PDB file of C-alpha atoms in Angstrom:
ATOM      1  CA  GLY A  48     143.488 -47.040-146.407  1.00 71.00           C
ATOM      2  CA  ALA A  49     144.769 -50.351-145.159  1.00 83.00           C
ATOM      3  CA  VAL A  50     143.628 -53.255-147.252  1.00 91.00           C
ATOM      4  CA  VAL A  51     144.312 -56.913-146.612  1.00 95.00           C
ATOM      5  CA  SER A  52     143.490 -59.508-149.216  1.00 96.00           C
ATOM      6  CA  GLN A  53     143.262 -63.263-149.031  1.00 97.00           C
ATOM      7  CA  HIS A  54     143.542 -65.782-151.805  1.00 97.00           C
ATOM      8  CA  PRO A  55     141.701 -67.913-152.564  1.00 97.00           C
ATOM      9  CA  SER A  56     138.389 -66.776-151.160  1.00 96.00           C
ATOM     10  CA  ARG A  57     137.008 -70.271-151.384  1.00 96.00           C
ATOM     11  CA  VAL A  58     138.645 -73.645-151.902  1.00 97.00           C
ATOM     12  CA  ILE A  59     137.390 -77.209-152.037  1.00 97.00           C
ATOM     13  CA  CYS A  60     139.904 -80.023-151.837  1.00 96.00           C
ATOM     14  CA  LYS A  61     140.080 -83.752-151.337  1.00 96.00           C
ATOM     15  CA  SER A  62     141.067 -85.300-148.042  1.00 97.00           C
ATOM     16  CA  GLY A  63     144.819 -85.796-147.790  1.00 97.00           C
ATOM     17  CA  THR A  64     145.821 -82.928-150.020  1.00 97.00           C
ATOM     18  CA  SER A  65     147.506 -79.695-148.963  1.00 97.00           C
ATOM     19  CA  VAL A  66     146.059 -76.233-149.407  1.00 98.00           C
ATOM     20  CA  LYS A  67     147.899 -72.922-149.338  1.00 98.00           C
ATOM     21  CA  ILE A  68     146.149 -69.700-148.330  1.00 98.00           C
ATOM     22  CA  GLU A  69     147.762 -66.325-148.939  1.00 97.00           C
ATOM     23  CA  CYS A  70     147.329 -63.186-146.889  1.00 97.00           C
ATOM     24  CA  ARG A  71     148.608 -59.945-148.370  1.00 96.00           C
ATOM     25  CA  SER A  72     148.757 -56.413-147.070  1.00 94.00           C
ATOM     26  CA  LEU A  73     148.177 -54.375-150.223  1.00 94.00           C
ATOM     27  CA  ASP A  74     149.131 -50.845-149.241  1.00 91.00           C
ATOM     28  CA  PHE A  75     151.208 -51.183-146.112  1.00 91.00           C
ATOM     29  CA  GLN A  76     153.959 -53.264-144.600  1.00 90.00           C
ATOM     30  CA  ALA A  77     153.111 -55.768-141.905  1.00 90.00           C
ATOM     31  CA  THR A  78     155.802 -57.219-139.703  1.00 87.00           C
ATOM     32  CA  THR A  79     153.168 -59.188-137.844  1.00 90.00           C
ATOM     33  CA  MET A  80     150.192 -61.053-139.221  1.00 94.00           C
ATOM     34  CA  PHE A  81     147.718 -63.271-137.429  1.00 95.00           C
ATOM     35  CA  TRP A  82     145.772 -66.332-138.522  1.00 97.00           C
ATOM     36  CA  TYR A  83     142.340 -67.114-137.100  1.00 96.00           C
ATOM     37  CA  ARG A  84     139.941 -69.985-137.660  1.00 96.00           C
ATOM     38  CA  GLN A  85     136.176 -69.843-137.406  1.00 95.00           C
ATOM     39  CA  PHE A  86     133.956 -72.924-137.404  1.00 92.00           C
ATOM     40  CA  PRO A  87     130.297 -72.541-138.436  1.00 88.00           C
ATOM     41  CA  LYS A  88     128.224 -70.535-135.987  1.00 86.00           C
ATOM     42  CA  GLN A  89     131.224 -70.100-133.716  1.00 90.00           C
ATOM     43  CA  SER A  90     133.636 -67.342-132.875  1.00 91.00           C
ATOM     44  CA  LEU A  91     137.100 -66.677-134.247  1.00 94.00           C
ATOM     45  CA  MET A  92     139.980 -68.446-132.567  1.00 94.00           C
ATOM     46  CA  LEU A  93     143.566 -67.284-132.896  1.00 94.00           C
ATOM     47  CA  MET A  94     145.694 -70.023-134.416  1.00 96.00           C
ATOM     48  CA  ALA A  95     149.087 -68.402-134.719  1.00 95.00           C
ATOM     49  CA  THR A  96     151.089 -65.214-134.897  1.00 93.00           C
ATOM     50  CA  SER A  97     153.234 -64.836-137.975  1.00 91.00           C
ATOM     51  CA  ASN A  98     156.341 -62.662-137.779  1.00 88.00           C
ATOM     52  CA  GLU A  99     158.305 -61.657-140.850  1.00 87.00           C
ATOM     53  CA  GLY A 100     161.634 -63.404-141.008  1.00 85.00           C
ATOM     54  CA  SER A 101     161.105 -65.622-137.996  1.00 86.00           C
ATOM     55  CA  LYS A 102     159.154 -68.667-136.909  1.00 89.00           C
ATOM     56  CA  ALA A 103     155.484 -68.379-136.213  1.00 93.00           C
ATOM     57  CA  THR A 104     154.114 -68.618-132.690  1.00 92.00           C
ATOM     58  CA  TYR A 105     151.302 -71.137-132.396  1.00 94.00           C
ATOM     59  CA  GLU A 106     148.467 -71.167-129.893  1.00 93.00           C
ATOM     60  CA  GLN A 107     147.998 -74.120-127.614  1.00 92.00           C
ATOM     61  CA  GLY A 108     146.355 -77.003-129.392  1.00 93.00           C
ATOM     62  CA  VAL A 109     147.308 -75.889-132.904  1.00 95.00           C
ATOM     63  CA  GLU A 110     149.655 -78.318-134.642  1.00 94.00           C
ATOM     64  CA  LYS A 111     152.555 -76.433-136.169  1.00 93.00           C
ATOM     65  CA  ASP A 112     153.417 -79.325-138.487  1.00 95.00           C
ATOM     66  CA  LYS A 113     149.898 -79.373-139.864  1.00 96.00           C
ATOM     67  CA  PHE A 114     149.417 -75.636-140.254  1.00 97.00           C
ATOM     68  CA  LEU A 115     152.599 -74.351-141.840  1.00 96.00           C
ATOM     69  CA  ILE A 116     153.070 -70.599-141.758  1.00 95.00           C
ATOM     70  CA  ASN A 117     155.564 -68.682-143.836  1.00 92.00           C
ATOM     71  CA  HIS A 118     156.018 -64.919-143.584  1.00 91.00           C
ATOM     72  CA  ALA A 119     158.772 -64.335-146.091  1.00 84.00           C
ATOM     73  CA  SER A 120     158.101 -60.682-146.835  1.00 91.00           C
ATOM     74  CA  LEU A 121     156.570 -57.657-145.157  1.00 91.00           C
ATOM     75  CA  THR A 122     153.431 -57.957-147.262  1.00 94.00           C
ATOM     76  CA  LEU A 123     152.787 -61.684-147.487  1.00 95.00           C
ATOM     77  CA  SER A 124     152.062 -64.496-145.069  1.00 96.00           C
ATOM     78  CA  THR A 125     150.951 -67.942-146.163  1.00 96.00           C
ATOM     79  CA  LEU A 126     149.124 -70.661-144.278  1.00 97.00           C
ATOM     80  CA  THR A 127     149.417 -74.184-145.640  1.00 97.00           C
ATOM     81  CA  VAL A 128     147.022 -76.788-144.336  1.00 98.00           C
ATOM     82  CA  THR A 129     148.867 -80.057-144.871  1.00 97.00           C
ATOM     83  CA  SER A 130     147.135 -83.399-145.327  1.00 96.00           C
ATOM     84  CA  ALA A 131     143.772 -81.741-144.939  1.00 97.00           C
ATOM     85  CA  HIS A 132     140.873 -83.680-143.421  1.00 96.00           C
ATOM     86  CA  PRO A 133     137.152 -82.883-143.283  1.00 96.00           C
ATOM     87  CA  GLU A 134     137.519 -81.588-139.717  1.00 96.00           C
ATOM     88  CA  ASP A 135     139.834 -78.881-141.073  1.00 96.00           C
ATOM     89  CA  SER A 136     136.925 -77.427-143.028  1.00 97.00           C
ATOM     90  CA  SER A 137     136.538 -73.920-141.666  1.00 96.00           C
ATOM     91  CA  PHE A 138     136.701 -70.209-142.401  1.00 96.00           C
ATOM     92  CA  TYR A 139     140.301 -68.984-142.146  1.00 97.00           C
ATOM     93  CA  ILE A 140     140.831 -65.256-141.596  1.00 97.00           C
ATOM     94  CA  CYS A 141     144.083 -63.364-141.424  1.00 96.00           C
ATOM     95  CA  SER A 142     144.839 -59.949-140.026  1.00 94.00           C
ATOM     96  CA  ALA A 143     147.849 -57.697-140.395  1.00 92.00           C
ATOM     97  CA  ARG A 144     149.396 -55.144-138.108  1.00 86.00           C
ATOM     98  CA  LYS A 145     151.008 -52.099-139.690  1.00 81.00           C
ATOM     99  CA  THR A 146     154.724 -51.954-139.089  1.00 74.00           C
ATOM    100  CA  GLY A 147     155.478 -49.108-136.716  1.00 70.00           C
ATOM    101  CA  ALA A 148     151.848 -48.445-135.916  1.00 64.00           C
ATOM    102  CA  ARG A 149     150.227 -48.619-132.526  1.00 63.00           C
ATOM    103  CA  THR A 150     149.925 -52.221-131.480  1.00 62.00           C
ATOM    104  CA  ASP A 151     146.139 -51.977-131.465  1.00 66.00           C
ATOM    105  CA  THR A 152     145.909 -51.461-135.210  1.00 73.00           C
ATOM    106  CA  GLN A 153     144.983 -54.673-137.035  1.00 83.00           C
ATOM    107  CA  TYR A 154     143.362 -55.021-140.415  1.00 90.00           C
ATOM    108  CA  PHE A 155     141.421 -58.130-141.339  1.00 93.00           C
ATOM    109  CA  GLY A 156     141.280 -59.959-144.635  1.00 95.00           C
ATOM    110  CA  PRO A 157     137.968 -61.135-146.126  1.00 95.00           C
ATOM    111  CA  GLY A 158     138.564 -64.762-145.172  1.00 96.00           C
ATOM    112  CA  THR A 159     139.035 -68.052-147.002  1.00 97.00           C
ATOM    113  CA  ARG A 160     136.423 -70.783-146.789  1.00 97.00           C
ATOM    114  CA  LEU A 161     138.026 -74.208-146.895  1.00 97.00           C
ATOM    115  CA  THR A 162     135.938 -77.301-147.547  1.00 97.00           C
ATOM    116  CA  VAL A 163     137.659 -80.673-147.353  1.00 97.00           C
ATOM    117  CA  LEU A 164     135.735 -83.545-148.922  1.00 96.00           C
TER     118      LEU A 164
ATOM    119  CA  SER B 205     143.643 -68.035-123.048  1.00 30.00           C
ATOM    120  CA  GLN B 206     140.777 -65.820-121.990  1.00 34.00           C
ATOM    121  CA  GLN B 207     137.527 -65.978-123.846  1.00 49.00           C
ATOM    122  CA  GLY B 208     135.046 -63.176-123.943  1.00 63.00           C
ATOM    123  CA  GLU B 209     131.396 -63.849-123.467  1.00 71.00           C
ATOM    124  CA  GLU B 210     128.654 -61.913-125.161  1.00 75.00           C
ATOM    125  CA  ASP B 211     125.060 -61.831-124.154  1.00 78.00           C
ATOM    126  CA  PRO B 212     122.563 -62.313-125.381  1.00 83.00           C
ATOM    127  CA  GLN B 213     123.658 -64.998-127.829  1.00 89.00           C
ATOM    128  CA  ALA B 214     120.754 -64.027-130.054  1.00 92.00           C
ATOM    129  CA  LEU B 215     118.611 -60.921-130.181  1.00 93.00           C
ATOM    130  CA  SER B 216     115.603 -60.169-132.363  1.00 95.00           C
ATOM    131  CA  ILE B 217     114.054 -56.702-132.362  1.00 96.00           C
ATOM    132  CA  GLN B 218     111.873 -54.512-134.538  1.00 97.00           C
ATOM    133  CA  GLU B 219     113.367 -52.005-136.905  1.00 97.00           C
ATOM    134  CA  GLY B 220     113.766 -48.649-135.231  1.00 97.00           C
ATOM    135  CA  GLU B 221     114.323 -50.068-131.762  1.00 97.00           C
ATOM    136  CA  ASN B 222     117.651 -49.927-129.954  1.00 97.00           C
ATOM    137  CA  ALA B 223     119.815 -53.034-129.612  1.00 96.00           C
ATOM    138  CA  THR B 224     122.142 -53.579-126.680  1.00 96.00           C
ATOM    139  CA  MET B 225     124.777 -56.283-126.542  1.00 95.00           C
ATOM    140  CA  ASN B 226     127.103 -57.006-123.666  1.00 95.00           C
ATOM    141  CA  CYS B 227     130.557 -58.512-123.446  1.00 93.00           C
ATOM    142  CA  SER B 228     132.545 -59.745-120.471  1.00 94.00           C
ATOM    143  CA  TYR B 229     136.187 -60.734-120.340  1.00 93.00           C
ATOM    144  CA  LYS B 230     138.591 -62.162-117.825  1.00 90.00           C
ATOM    145  CA  THR B 231     142.020 -60.531-117.931  1.00 88.00           C
ATOM    146  CA  SER B 232     143.457 -57.022-118.076  1.00 90.00           C
ATOM    147  CA  ILE B 233     143.355 -55.501-121.537  1.00 90.00           C
ATOM    148  CA  ASN B 234     144.922 -52.789-123.658  1.00 89.00           C
ATOM    149  CA  ASN B 235     141.733 -52.204-125.583  1.00 91.00           C
ATOM    150  CA  LEU B 236     138.436 -53.775-126.584  1.00 94.00           C
ATOM    151  CA  GLN B 237     137.041 -53.773-130.090  1.00 94.00           C
ATOM    152  CA  TRP B 238     133.662 -54.557-131.602  1.00 95.00           C
ATOM    153  CA  TYR B 239     133.253 -56.178-134.993  1.00 95.00           C
ATOM    154  CA  ARG B 240     130.321 -57.043-137.227  1.00 95.00           C
ATOM    155  CA  GLN B 241     130.161 -60.086-139.434  1.00 94.00           C
ATOM    156  CA  ASN B 242     127.494 -60.775-141.999  1.00 91.00           C
ATOM    157  CA  SER B 243     126.749 -64.426-142.630  1.00 85.00           C
ATOM    158  CA  GLY B 244     129.730 -66.178-144.185  1.00 78.00           C
ATOM    159  CA  ARG B 245     131.614 -62.945-144.746  1.00 86.00           C
ATOM    160  CA  GLY B 246     134.635 -61.168-143.314  1.00 88.00           C
ATOM    161  CA  LEU B 247     134.817 -58.887-140.316  1.00 91.00           C
ATOM    162  CA  VAL B 248     133.938 -55.227-140.294  1.00 91.00           C
ATOM    163  CA  HIS B 249     135.649 -53.189-137.609  1.00 91.00           C
ATOM    164  CA  LEU B 250     133.115 -51.015-135.794  1.00 94.00           C
ATOM    165  CA  ILE B 251     134.804 -49.305-132.903  1.00 94.00           C
ATOM    166  CA  LEU B 252     137.801 -49.549-130.574  1.00 93.00           C
ATOM    167  CA  ILE B 253     137.802 -48.394-126.984  1.00 94.00           C
ATOM    168  CA  ARG B 254     141.004 -48.217-124.972  1.00 92.00           C
ATOM    169  CA  SER B 255     141.361 -49.316-121.384  1.00 93.00           C
ATOM    170  CA  ASN B 256     141.522 -45.717-120.136  1.00 94.00           C
ATOM    171  CA  GLU B 257     138.298 -44.757-121.914  1.00 96.00           C
ATOM    172  CA  ARG B 258     134.815 -45.270-120.531  1.00 97.00           C
ATOM    173  CA  GLU B 259     132.562 -44.409-123.451  1.00 98.00           C
ATOM    174  CA  LYS B 260     132.868 -43.890-127.167  1.00 97.00           C
ATOM    175  CA  HIS B 261     130.455 -42.949-129.940  1.00 96.00           C
ATOM    176  CA  SER B 262     130.490 -43.546-133.661  1.00 95.00           C
ATOM    177  CA  GLY B 263     127.357 -42.647-135.601  1.00 97.00           C
ATOM    178  CA  ARG B 264     124.527 -44.806-134.242  1.00 97.00           C
ATOM    179  CA  LEU B 265     126.958 -46.838-132.140  1.00 98.00           C
ATOM    180  CA  ARG B 266     127.738 -46.279-128.504  1.00 98.00           C
ATOM    181  CA  VAL B 267     130.271 -48.407-126.654  1.00 98.00           C
ATOM    182  CA  THR B 268     130.969 -48.404-122.953  1.00 98.00           C
ATOM    183  CA  LEU B 269     133.799 -50.036-121.070  1.00 97.00           C
ATOM    184  CA  ASP B 270     133.922 -50.833-117.362  1.00 97.00           C
ATOM    185  CA  THR B 271     137.354 -52.214-116.559  1.00 95.00           C
ATOM    186  CA  SER B 272     136.449 -52.765-112.897  1.00 96.00           C
ATOM    187  CA  LYS B 273     133.699 -55.156-113.975  1.00 95.00           C
ATOM    188  CA  LYS B 274     135.620 -56.346-117.034  1.00 95.00           C
ATOM    189  CA  SER B 275     132.647 -55.682-119.245  1.00 95.00           C
ATOM    190  CA  SER B 276     131.616 -53.670-122.271  1.00 96.00           C
ATOM    191  CA  SER B 277     128.373 -52.908-124.019  1.00 96.00           C
ATOM    192  CA  LEU B 278     127.505 -52.025-127.597  1.00 97.00           C
ATOM    193  CA  LEU B 279     124.367 -50.019-128.232  1.00 97.00           C
ATOM    194  CA  ILE B 280     122.973 -49.622-131.728  1.00 98.00           C
ATOM    195  CA  THR B 281     120.325 -46.935-131.845  1.00 98.00           C
ATOM    196  CA  ALA B 282     117.466 -46.695-134.341  1.00 97.00           C
ATOM    197  CA  SER B 283     118.220 -50.136-135.748  1.00 97.00           C
ATOM    198  CA  ARG B 284     117.833 -50.903-139.440  1.00 97.00           C
ATOM    199  CA  ALA B 285     117.289 -54.160-141.303  1.00 95.00           C
ATOM    200  CA  ALA B 286     120.845 -53.813-142.636  1.00 95.00           C
ATOM    201  CA  ASP B 287     122.158 -54.089-139.071  1.00 97.00           C
ATOM    202  CA  THR B 288     121.225 -57.781-139.082  1.00 97.00           C
ATOM    203  CA  ALA B 289     124.530 -59.585-138.476  1.00 96.00           C
ATOM    204  CA  SER B 290     126.660 -61.240-135.826  1.00 95.00           C
ATOM    205  CA  TYR B 291     128.498 -58.906-133.490  1.00 96.00           C
ATOM    206  CA  PHE B 292     131.712 -59.865-131.716  1.00 95.00           C
ATOM    207  CA  CYS B 293     133.756 -58.186-129.067  1.00 95.00           C
ATOM    208  CA  ALA B 294     137.491 -58.771-129.136  1.00 94.00           C
ATOM    209  CA  THR B 295     140.053 -57.945-126.515  1.00 92.00           C
ATOM    210  CA  ASP B 296     143.674 -57.037-127.056  1.00 88.00           C
ATOM    211  CA  ALA B 297     145.585 -58.023-123.958  1.00 80.00           C
ATOM    212  CA  GLY B 298     149.053 -58.392-125.357  1.00 66.00           C
ATOM    213  CA  LEU B 299     151.667 -58.827-122.686  1.00 55.00           C
ATOM    214  CA  LEU B 300     149.305 -57.470-119.991  1.00 50.00           C
ATOM    215  CA  GLY B 301     147.199 -60.582-120.071  1.00 46.00           C
ATOM    216  CA  GLY B 302     150.155 -62.861-120.450  1.00 45.00           C
ATOM    217  CA  GLY B 303     148.458 -64.217-123.481  1.00 46.00           C
ATOM    218  CA  ALA B 304     148.597 -64.049-127.210  1.00 51.00           C
ATOM    219  CA  ASP B 305     149.523 -60.969-129.155  1.00 73.00           C
ATOM    220  CA  GLY B 306     146.456 -61.366-131.320  1.00 86.00           C
ATOM    221  CA  LEU B 307     142.844 -60.648-130.466  1.00 90.00           C
ATOM    222  CA  THR B 308     140.642 -62.840-128.300  1.00 90.00           C
ATOM    223  CA  PHE B 309     137.103 -62.914-129.594  1.00 93.00           C
ATOM    224  CA  GLY B 310     133.897 -63.407-127.708  1.00 92.00           C
ATOM    225  CA  LYS B 311     131.294 -65.912-128.801  1.00 90.00           C
ATOM    226  CA  GLY B 312     129.186 -63.297-130.510  1.00 92.00           C
ATOM    227  CA  THR B 313     125.627 -62.058-130.533  1.00 94.00           C
ATOM    228  CA  HIS B 314     123.452 -62.797-133.538  1.00 94.00           C
ATOM    229  CA  LEU B 315     121.248 -59.763-134.090  1.00 96.00           C
ATOM    230  CA  ILE B 316     118.126 -59.917-136.235  1.00 96.00           C
ATOM    231  CA  ILE B 317     116.317 -56.714-137.124  1.00 97.00           C
ATOM    232  CA  GLN B 318     112.774 -57.384-138.242  1.00 95.00           C
ATOM    233  CA  PRO B 319     111.331 -54.894-140.727  1.00 90.00           C
TER     234      PRO B 319
END
């Protein structure tokens, strides 16, 4: 199989603090991982593409200094929401693409629900 | 970036009936995928159809793709209460669409199956 995990599954934090979300590919290597955000009753929006060993590519309108992405290994990408505010409250979902696989193969994590008070 | 559109936005049918959802998109694609999401949960991959395919089946699911009209449909036959969820189409355009390497999701259809 191809399993992607996220940690934590749910986090509540105070405004102004930073929160780190981990995305791990458990049984495969992933050169590329993606981060999506989903607001309540809305669709998923791609935030950024995370490439192992290089800088992430951010979508238009996503602040790279606010959403720090680190992809230090072939099985782990992290998203850090810095100085979180209530408007950052959302469901964050990552996906991972198997290294060497067809480009249409992505595996999604279960998501992390962030609530900023 | 392109944004898919599903219709209807919400659909309520009786158990046992068929449910049809449609998706339209704007740019050329490599493939189109359908996902299911139960309330507040992660995504479940249902089916992928490539740009050179016109129809694909998986169990009670049937997906069609019309690249000339830039549209796709998802048919769920003999619906069950457990099919109640939100359904999203997602396109993978990659370099073809000049856009992101990730998936572009439609707005989704919320399907309710009444027992």
